[in-house]
Tab-separated table of C-alpha atoms and ligand atoms in Angstrom:
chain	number	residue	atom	x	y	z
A	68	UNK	CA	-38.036	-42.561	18.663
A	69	UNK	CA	-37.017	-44.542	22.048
A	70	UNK	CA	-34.172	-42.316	23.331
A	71	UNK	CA	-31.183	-43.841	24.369
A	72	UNK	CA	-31.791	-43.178	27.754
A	73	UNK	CA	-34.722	-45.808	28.098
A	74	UNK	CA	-33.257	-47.866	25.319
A	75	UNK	CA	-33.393	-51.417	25.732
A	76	UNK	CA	-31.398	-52.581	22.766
A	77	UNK	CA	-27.991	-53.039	24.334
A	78	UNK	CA	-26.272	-52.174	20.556
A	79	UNK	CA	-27.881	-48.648	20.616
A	80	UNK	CA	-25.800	-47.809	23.601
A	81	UNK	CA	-21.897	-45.970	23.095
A	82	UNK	CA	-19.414	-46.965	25.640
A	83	UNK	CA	-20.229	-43.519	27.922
A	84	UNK	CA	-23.614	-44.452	28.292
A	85	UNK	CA	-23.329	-48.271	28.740
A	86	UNK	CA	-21.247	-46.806	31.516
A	87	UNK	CA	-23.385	-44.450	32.620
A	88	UNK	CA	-26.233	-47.096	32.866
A	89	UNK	CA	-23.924	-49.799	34.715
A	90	UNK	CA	-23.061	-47.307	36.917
A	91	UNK	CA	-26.671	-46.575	37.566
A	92	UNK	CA	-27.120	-50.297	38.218
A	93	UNK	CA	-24.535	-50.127	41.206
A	94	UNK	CA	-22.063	-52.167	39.004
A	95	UNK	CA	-18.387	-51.036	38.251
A	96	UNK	CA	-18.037	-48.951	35.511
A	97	UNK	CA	-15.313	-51.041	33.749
A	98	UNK	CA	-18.039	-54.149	33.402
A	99	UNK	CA	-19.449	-51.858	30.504
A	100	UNK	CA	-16.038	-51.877	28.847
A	101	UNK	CA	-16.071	-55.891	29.007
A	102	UNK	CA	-19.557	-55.976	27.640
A	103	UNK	CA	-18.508	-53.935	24.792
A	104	UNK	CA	-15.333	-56.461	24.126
A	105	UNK	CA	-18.131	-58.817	23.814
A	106	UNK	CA	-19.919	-57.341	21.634
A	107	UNK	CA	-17.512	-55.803	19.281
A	108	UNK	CA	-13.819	-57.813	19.831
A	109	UNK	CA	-15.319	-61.165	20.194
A	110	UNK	CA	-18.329	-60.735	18.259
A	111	UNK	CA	-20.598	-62.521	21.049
A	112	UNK	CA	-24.004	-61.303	21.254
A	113	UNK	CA	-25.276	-63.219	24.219
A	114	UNK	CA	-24.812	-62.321	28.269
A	115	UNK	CA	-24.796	-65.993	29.331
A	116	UNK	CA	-21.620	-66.812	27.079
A	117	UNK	CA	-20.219	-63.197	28.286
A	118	UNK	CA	-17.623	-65.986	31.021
A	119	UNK	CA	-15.862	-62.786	32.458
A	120	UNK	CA	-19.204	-61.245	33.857
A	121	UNK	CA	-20.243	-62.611	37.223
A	122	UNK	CA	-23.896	-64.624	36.980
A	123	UNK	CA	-26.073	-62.197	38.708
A	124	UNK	CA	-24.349	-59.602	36.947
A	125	UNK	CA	-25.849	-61.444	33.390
A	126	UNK	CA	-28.595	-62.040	34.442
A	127	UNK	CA	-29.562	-59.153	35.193
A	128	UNK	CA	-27.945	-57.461	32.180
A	129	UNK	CA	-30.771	-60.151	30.499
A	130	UNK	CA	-33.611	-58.410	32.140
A	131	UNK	CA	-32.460	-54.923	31.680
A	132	UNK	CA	-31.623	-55.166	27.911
A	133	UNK	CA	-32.832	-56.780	25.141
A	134	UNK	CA	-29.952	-58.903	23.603
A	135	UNK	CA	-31.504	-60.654	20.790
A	136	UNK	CA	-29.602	-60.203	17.134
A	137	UNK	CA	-31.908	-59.985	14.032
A	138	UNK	CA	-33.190	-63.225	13.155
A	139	UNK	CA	-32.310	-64.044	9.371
A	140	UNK	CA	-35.173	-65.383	7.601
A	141	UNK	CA	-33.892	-66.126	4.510
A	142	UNK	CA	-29.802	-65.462	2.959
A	143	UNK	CA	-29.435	-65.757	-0.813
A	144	UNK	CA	-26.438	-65.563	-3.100
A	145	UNK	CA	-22.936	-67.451	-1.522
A	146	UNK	CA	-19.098	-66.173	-1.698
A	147	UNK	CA	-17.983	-64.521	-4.682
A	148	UNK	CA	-21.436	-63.174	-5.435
A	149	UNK	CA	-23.940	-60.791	-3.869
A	150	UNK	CA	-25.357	-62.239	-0.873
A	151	UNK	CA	-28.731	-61.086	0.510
A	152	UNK	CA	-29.969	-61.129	3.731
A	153	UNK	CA	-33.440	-61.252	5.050
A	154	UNK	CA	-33.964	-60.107	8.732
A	155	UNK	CA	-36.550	-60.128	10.719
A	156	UNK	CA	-36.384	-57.651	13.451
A	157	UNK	CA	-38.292	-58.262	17.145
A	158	UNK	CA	-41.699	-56.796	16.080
A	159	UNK	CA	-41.835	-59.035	13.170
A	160	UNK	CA	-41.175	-56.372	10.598
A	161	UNK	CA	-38.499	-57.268	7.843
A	162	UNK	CA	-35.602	-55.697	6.491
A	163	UNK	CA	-32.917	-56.715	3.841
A	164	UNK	CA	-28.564	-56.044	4.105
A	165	UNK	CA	-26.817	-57.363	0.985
A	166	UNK	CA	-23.381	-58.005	1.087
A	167	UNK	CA	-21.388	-57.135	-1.856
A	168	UNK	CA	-17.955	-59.239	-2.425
A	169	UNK	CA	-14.363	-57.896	-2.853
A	170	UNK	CA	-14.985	-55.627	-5.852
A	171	UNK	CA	-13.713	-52.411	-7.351
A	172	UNK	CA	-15.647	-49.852	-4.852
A	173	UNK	CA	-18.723	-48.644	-6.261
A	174	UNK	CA	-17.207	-44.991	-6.294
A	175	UNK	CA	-14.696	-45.692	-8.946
A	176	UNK	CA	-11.519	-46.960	-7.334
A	177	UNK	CA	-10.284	-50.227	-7.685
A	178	UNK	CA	-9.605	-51.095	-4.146
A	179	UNK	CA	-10.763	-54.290	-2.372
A	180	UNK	CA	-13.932	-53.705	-0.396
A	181	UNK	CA	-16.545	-55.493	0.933
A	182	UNK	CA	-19.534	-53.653	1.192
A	183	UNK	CA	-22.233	-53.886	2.711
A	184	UNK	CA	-25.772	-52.306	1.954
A	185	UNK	CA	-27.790	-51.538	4.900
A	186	UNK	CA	-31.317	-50.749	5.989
A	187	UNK	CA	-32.825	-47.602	7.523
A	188	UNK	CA	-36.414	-47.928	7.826
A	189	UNK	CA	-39.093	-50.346	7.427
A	190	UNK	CA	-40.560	-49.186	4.297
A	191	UNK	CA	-40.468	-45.936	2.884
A	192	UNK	CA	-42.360	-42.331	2.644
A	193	UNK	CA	-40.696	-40.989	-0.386
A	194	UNK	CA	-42.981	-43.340	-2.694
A	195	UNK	CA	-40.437	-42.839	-5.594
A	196	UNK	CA	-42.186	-44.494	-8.344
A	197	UNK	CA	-39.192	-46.728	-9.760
A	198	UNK	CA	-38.468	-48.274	-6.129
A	199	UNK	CA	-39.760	-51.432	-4.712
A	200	UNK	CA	-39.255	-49.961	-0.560
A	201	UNK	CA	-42.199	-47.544	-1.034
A	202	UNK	CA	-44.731	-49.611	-2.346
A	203	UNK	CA	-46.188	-50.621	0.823
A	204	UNK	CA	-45.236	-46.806	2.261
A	205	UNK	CA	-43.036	-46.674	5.425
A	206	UNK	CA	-43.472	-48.705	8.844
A	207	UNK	CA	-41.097	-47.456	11.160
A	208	UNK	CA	-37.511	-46.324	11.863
A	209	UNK	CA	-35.362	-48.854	12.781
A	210	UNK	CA	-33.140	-47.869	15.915
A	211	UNK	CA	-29.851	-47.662	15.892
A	212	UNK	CA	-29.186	-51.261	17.386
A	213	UNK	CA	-30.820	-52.715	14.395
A	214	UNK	CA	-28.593	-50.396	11.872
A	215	UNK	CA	-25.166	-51.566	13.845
A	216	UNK	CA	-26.535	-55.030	14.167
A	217	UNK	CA	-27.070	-55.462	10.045
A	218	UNK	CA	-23.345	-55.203	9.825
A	219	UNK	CA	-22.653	-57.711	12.641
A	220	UNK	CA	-25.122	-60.295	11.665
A	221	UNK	CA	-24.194	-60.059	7.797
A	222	UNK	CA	-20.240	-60.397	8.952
A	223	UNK	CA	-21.218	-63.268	11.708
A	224	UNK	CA	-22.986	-65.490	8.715
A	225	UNK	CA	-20.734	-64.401	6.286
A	226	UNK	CA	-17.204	-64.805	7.897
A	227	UNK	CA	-16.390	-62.022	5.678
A	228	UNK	CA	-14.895	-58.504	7.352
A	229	UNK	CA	-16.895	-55.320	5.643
A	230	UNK	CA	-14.821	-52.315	5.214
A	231	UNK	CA	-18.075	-50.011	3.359
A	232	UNK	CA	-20.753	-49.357	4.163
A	233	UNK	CA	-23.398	-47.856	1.758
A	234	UNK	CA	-26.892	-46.644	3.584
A	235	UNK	CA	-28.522	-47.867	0.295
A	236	UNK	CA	-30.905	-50.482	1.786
A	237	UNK	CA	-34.780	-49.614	2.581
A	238	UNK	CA	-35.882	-46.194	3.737
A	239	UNK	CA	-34.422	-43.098	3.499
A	240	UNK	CA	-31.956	-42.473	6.242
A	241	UNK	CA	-31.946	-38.836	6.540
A	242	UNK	CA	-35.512	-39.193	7.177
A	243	UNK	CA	-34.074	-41.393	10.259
A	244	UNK	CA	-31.205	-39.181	10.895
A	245	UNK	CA	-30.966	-39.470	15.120
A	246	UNK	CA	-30.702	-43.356	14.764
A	247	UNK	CA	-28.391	-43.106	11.705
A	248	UNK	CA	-25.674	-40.683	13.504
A	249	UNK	CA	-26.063	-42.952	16.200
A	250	UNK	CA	-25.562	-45.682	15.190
A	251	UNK	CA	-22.544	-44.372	12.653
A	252	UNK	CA	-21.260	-43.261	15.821
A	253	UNK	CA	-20.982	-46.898	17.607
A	254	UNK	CA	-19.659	-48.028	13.898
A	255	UNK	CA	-16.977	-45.447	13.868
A	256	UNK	CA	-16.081	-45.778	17.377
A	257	UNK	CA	-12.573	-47.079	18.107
A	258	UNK	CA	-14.588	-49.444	20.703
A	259	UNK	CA	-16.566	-50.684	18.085
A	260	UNK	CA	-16.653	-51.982	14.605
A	261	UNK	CA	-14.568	-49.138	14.009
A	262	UNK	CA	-15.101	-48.176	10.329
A	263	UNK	CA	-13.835	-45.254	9.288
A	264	UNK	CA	-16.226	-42.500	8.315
A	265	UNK	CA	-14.751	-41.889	4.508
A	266	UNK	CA	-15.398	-45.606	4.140
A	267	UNK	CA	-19.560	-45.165	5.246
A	268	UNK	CA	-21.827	-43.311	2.511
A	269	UNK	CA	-25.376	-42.050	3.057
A	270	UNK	CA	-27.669	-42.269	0.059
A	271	UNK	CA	-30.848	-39.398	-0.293
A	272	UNK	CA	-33.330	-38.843	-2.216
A	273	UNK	CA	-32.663	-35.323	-1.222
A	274	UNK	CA	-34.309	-34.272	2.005
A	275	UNK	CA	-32.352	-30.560	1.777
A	276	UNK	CA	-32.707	-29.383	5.413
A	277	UNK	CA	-30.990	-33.197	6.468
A	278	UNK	CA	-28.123	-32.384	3.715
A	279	UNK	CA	-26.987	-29.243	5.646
A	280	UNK	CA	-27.380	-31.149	9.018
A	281	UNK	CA	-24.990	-33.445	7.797
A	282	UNK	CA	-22.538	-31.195	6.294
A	283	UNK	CA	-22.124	-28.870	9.861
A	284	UNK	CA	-21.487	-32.602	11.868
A	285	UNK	CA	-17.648	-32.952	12.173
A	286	UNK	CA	-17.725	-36.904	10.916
A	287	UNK	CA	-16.536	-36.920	6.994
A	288	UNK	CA	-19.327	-39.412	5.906
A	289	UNK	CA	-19.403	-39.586	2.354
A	290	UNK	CA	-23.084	-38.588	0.945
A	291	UNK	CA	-24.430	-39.871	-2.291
A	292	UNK	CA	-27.600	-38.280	-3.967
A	293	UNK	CA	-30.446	-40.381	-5.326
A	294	UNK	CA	-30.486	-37.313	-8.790
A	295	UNK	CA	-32.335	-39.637	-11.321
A	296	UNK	CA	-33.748	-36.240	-12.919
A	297	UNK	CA	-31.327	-33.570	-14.040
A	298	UNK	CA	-34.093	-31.022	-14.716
A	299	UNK	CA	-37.153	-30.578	-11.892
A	300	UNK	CA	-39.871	-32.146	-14.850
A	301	UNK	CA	-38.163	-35.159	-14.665
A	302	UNK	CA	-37.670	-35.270	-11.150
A	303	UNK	CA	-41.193	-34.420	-10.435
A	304	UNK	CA	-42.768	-37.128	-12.269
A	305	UNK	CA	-40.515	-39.867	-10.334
A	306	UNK	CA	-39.553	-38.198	-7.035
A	307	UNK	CA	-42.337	-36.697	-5.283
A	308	UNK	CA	-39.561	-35.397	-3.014
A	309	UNK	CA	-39.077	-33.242	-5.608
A	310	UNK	CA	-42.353	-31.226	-5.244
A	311	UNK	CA	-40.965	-30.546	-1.869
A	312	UNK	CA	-37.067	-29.766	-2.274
A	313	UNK	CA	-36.670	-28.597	-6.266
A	314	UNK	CA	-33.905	-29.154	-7.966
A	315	UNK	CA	-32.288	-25.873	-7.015
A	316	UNK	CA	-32.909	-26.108	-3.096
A	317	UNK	CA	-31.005	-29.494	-3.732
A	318	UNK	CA	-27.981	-28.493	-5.485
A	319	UNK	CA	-27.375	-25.382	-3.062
A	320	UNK	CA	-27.663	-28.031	-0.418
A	321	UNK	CA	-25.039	-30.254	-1.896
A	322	UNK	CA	-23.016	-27.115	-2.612
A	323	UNK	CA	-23.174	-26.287	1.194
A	324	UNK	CA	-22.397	-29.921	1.920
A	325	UNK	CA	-19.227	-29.673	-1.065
A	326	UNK	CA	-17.503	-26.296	0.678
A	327	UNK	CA	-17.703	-28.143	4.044
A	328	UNK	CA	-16.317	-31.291	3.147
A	329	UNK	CA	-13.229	-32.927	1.847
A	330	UNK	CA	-14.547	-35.125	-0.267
A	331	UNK	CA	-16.962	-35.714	-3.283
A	332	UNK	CA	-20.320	-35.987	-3.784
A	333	UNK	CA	-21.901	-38.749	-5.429
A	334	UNK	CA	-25.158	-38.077	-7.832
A	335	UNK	CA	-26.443	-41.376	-8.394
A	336	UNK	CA	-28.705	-41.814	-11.723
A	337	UNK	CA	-30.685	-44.628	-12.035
A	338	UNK	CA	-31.715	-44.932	-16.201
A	339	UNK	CA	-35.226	-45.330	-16.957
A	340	UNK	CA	-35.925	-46.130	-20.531
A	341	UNK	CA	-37.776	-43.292	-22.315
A	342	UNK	CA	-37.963	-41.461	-18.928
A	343	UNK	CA	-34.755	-39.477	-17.732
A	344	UNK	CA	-32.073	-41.521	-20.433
A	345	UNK	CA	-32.511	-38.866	-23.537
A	346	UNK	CA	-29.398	-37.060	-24.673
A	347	UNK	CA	-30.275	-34.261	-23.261
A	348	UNK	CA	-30.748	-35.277	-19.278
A	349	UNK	CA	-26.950	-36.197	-19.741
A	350	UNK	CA	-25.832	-33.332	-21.064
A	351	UNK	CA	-27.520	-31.421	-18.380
A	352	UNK	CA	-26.504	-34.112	-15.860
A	353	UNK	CA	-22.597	-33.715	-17.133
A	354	UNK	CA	-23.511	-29.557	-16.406
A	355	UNK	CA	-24.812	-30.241	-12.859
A	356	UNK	CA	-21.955	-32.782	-12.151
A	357	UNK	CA	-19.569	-30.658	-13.121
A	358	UNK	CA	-20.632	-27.472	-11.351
A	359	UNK	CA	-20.967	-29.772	-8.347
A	360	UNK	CA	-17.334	-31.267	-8.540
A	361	UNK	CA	-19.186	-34.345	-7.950
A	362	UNK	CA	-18.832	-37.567	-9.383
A	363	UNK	CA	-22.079	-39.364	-11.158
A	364	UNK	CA	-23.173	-43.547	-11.120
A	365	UNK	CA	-25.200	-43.979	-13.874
A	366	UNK	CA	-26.919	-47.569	-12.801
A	367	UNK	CA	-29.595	-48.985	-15.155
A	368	UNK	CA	-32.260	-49.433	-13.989
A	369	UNK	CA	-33.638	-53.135	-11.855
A	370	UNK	CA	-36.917	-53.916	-13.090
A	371	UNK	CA	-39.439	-54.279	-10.394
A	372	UNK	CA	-42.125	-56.749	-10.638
A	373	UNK	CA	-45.647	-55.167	-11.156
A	374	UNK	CA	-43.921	-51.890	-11.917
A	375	UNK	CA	-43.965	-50.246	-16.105
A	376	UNK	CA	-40.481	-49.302	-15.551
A	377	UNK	CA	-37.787	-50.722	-17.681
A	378	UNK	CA	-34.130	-50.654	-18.674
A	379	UNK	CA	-32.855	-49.162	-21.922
A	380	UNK	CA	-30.668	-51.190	-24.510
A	381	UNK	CA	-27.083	-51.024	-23.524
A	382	UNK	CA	-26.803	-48.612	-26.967
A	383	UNK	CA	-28.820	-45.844	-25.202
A	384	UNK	CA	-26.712	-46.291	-21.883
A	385	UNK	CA	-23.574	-46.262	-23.939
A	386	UNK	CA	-24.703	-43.391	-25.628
A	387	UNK	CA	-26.033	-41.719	-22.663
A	388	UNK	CA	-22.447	-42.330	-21.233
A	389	UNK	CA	-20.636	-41.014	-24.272
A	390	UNK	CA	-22.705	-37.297	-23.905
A	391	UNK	CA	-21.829	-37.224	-20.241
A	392	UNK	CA	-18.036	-37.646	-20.909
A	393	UNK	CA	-18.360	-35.254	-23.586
A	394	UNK	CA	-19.673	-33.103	-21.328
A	395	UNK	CA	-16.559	-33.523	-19.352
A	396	UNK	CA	-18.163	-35.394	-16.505
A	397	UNK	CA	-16.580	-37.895	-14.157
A	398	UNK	CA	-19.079	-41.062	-14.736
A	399	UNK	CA	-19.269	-44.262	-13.699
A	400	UNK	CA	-21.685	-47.018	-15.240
A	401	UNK	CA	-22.378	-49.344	-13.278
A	402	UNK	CA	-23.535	-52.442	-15.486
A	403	UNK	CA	-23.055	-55.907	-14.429
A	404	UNK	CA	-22.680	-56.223	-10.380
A	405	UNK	CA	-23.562	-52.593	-9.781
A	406	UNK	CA	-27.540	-52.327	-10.772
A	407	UNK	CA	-28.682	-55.129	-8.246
A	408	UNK	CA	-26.178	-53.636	-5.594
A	409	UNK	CA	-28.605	-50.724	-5.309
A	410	UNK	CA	-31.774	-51.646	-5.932
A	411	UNK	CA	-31.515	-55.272	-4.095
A	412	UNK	CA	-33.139	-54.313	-0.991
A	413	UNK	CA	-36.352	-53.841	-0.858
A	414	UNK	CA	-37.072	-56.306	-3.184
A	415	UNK	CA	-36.409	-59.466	-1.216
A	416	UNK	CA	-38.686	-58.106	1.766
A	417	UNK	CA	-41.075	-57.556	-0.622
A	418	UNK	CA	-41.598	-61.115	-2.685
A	419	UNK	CA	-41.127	-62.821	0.767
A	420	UNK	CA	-44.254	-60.680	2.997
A	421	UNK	CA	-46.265	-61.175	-0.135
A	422	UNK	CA	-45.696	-63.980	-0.193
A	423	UNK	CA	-46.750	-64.859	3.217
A	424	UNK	CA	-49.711	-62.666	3.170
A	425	UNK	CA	-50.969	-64.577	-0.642
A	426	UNK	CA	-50.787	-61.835	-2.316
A	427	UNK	CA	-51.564	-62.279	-5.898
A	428	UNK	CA	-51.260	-58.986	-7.270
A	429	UNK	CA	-48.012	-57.578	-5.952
A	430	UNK	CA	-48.698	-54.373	-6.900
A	431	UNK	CA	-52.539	-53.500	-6.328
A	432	UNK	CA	-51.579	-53.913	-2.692
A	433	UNK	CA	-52.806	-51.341	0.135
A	434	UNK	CA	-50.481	-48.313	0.503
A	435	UNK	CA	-49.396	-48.622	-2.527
A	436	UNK	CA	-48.316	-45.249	-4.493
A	437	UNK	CA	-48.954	-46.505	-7.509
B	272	SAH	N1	-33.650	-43.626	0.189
B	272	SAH	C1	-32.304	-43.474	-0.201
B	272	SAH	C2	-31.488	-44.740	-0.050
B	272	SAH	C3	-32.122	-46.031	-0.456
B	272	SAH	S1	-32.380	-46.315	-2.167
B	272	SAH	C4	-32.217	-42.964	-1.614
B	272	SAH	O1	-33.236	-42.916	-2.282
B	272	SAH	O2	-31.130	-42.554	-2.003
B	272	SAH	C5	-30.749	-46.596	-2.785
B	272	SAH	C6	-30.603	-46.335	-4.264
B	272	SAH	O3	-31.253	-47.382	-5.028
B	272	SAH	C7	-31.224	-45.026	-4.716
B	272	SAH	O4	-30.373	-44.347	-5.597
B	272	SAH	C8	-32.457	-45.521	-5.412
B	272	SAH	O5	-32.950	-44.575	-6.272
B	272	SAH	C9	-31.954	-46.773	-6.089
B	272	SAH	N2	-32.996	-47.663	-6.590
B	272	SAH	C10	-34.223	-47.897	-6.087
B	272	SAH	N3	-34.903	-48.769	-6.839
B	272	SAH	C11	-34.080	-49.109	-7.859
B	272	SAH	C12	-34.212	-49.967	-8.986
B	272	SAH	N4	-35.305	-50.675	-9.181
B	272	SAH	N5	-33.162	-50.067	-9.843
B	272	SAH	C13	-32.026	-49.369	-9.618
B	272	SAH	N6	-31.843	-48.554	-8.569
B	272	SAH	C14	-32.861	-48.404	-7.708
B	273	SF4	FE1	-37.449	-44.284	-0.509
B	273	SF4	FE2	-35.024	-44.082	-1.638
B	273	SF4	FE3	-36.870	-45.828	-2.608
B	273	SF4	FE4	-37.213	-43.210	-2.922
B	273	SF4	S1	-35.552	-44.454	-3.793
B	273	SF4	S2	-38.796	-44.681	-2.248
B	273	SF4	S3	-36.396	-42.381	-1.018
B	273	SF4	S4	-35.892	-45.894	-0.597
């Protein structure tokens, strides 16, 4: 990880250390407060339209950080529907943000949000075997000026304002967890984009050790876990996570996280027909939810091209639903919108490289977990 100290992307930066770095430079100390109007107030990206900065003062900023904003490669879906954005970061490497309209919140409330769906990593280790991010295994982290700069690109080329955030994109972000408090930091910060933390939600697969780390930091993030198993022989034979962090370890994590926080957990539950959607996962689902006091998204599953996975009829998710209610669990299904919210990125990234690269066989390609 390039620590922030020898950082180069300017958006990695908070306020004190922009400061601290101008002040380094010989320049007033302020000058980092107008750089960060730019940024954030005015949404202007570049030092040579920064008209408040004196010349040799930008160009120099120009040597000393990198300015460029991710480069989007290809942007799918308009207004009123899911939008999709493909970015291509400085080393060439891609990642996807979608950008979900005004809709009832994906938690269950009706208010008027405009999420957006970001990235964490290029690729991913976790190799779950339903999701399209792991195929090729993981690349890199992405730092946190490529996180923060997701959200401004998306609301640049949008002209929409985005008041959620989901970390539901590629990668698993608690397996980037420096860059991801940073850069929820500099989205937080009353300098910045300034979204509050109830409105940001982290998405795991379950990395246990990462859940308590986020439970003792004082920011009330919201934290959603990828379940998709509600007994460990389930789990297993999706998640390999699961060989590392069991079921148990998990749920005394998201206990932990539960007595330290205000608000709810999230169990998310993709359904995977003949897999984890029998009558009795939900009726051990509704047990885990409701020992949990968490809330559960059941969101059928996205089929993935070159992957055996598929979707059950919408009589098996209904009835899935009905044993979870039974069971007296608070449950969401997410059917129309919802399922591509989720499992949209990855999938863009993934047609487009293979795309480029010719690949006929999507899924016999190098890397692959499959
Ligand atoms: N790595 C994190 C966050 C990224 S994945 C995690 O696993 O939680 C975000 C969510 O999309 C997870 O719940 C993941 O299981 C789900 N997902 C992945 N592929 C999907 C698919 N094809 N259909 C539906 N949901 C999918
Ligand atoms: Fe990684 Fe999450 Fe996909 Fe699993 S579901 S491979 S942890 S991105």
């Amino acid at each position: 990880m390039t620590g922030p100290a020898e950082t180069r992307s300017i958006k990695s930066l908070t306020l004190d250390e922009l400061s601290a770095r101008f002040g380094g430079l010989g320049e007033k100390p302020y000058r980092a407060r107008q750089v960060i109007e730019w940024l954030y107030r005015k949404r202007v990206g570049r030092f040579a339209e920064m008209t408040n900065l004196p010349a040799p003062l930008r160009e120099r900023l120009g040597a000393e950080f990198d300015e460029r904003p991710l480069e989007v490669v290809r942007r799918t879906g308009s207004h009123d529907t899911t939008q999709k954005f493909l970015f291509r970061l400085r080393d060439g490497q891609m990642v996807e943000t979608v950008l979900i309209p005004a809709s009832p919140s994906l938690y269950g409330d009706t208010a008027d949000r405009r999420t957006i769906c970001i990235s964490s990593q290029v690729g991913c280790a976790y190799g779950c075997r339903f999701c399209a991010s792991g195929l090729d295994g993981w690349k890199r982290n992405l730092d946190a000026g490529e996180i923060v700069d997701q959200l401004l690109r998306v609301e640049g080329e949008s002209g929409e304002r985005v008041n959620n955030i989901v970390f539901m994109g590629m990668g698993e972000p608690l397996a980037n967890y420096d860059n991801l408090l940073r850069a929820i930091g500099i989205i937080n910060a009353p300098w910045g984009p300034a979204i509050g933390a109830r409105h940001i939600t982290v998405s795991t697969s379950g990395l246990v050790p990462r859940i308590r780390d986020l439970a003792d930091q004082p920011l009330q993030i919201r934290l959603a876990i990828s379940l998709h198993g509600a007994t460990d022989a389930v789990r297993d034979q999706i998640m390999p996570v699961n060989r590392k962090y069991p079921l148990a370890e998990l749920l005394e994590a998201c206990a932990y996280f539960r007595a330290r926080k205000k608000q709810k957990l999230t169990f998310e539950f993709i359904l995977i027909e003949g897999v984890n959607d029998s009558p009795e996962q939900a009726a051990e689902l509704a047990k885990l939810t409701k020992r949990l006091d968490a809330k559960v998204n059941v969101i059928p599953y996205n089929t993935v091209e070159g992957l055996p996975w598929v979707r059950p009829t919408e009589r098996v998710q209904d009835a899935f639903m009905e044993v979870l209610r039974r069971g007296g669990a608070v449950a969401t299904l997410r059917r129309e919108k919802g399922h591509d919210i989720a499992a949209a990125c990855g999938q863009l990234r993934l047609q487009t490289t293979r795309a480029q690269a010719g690949d006929e066989n999507p899924v016999a390609a190098p890397g692959s977990v499959h």
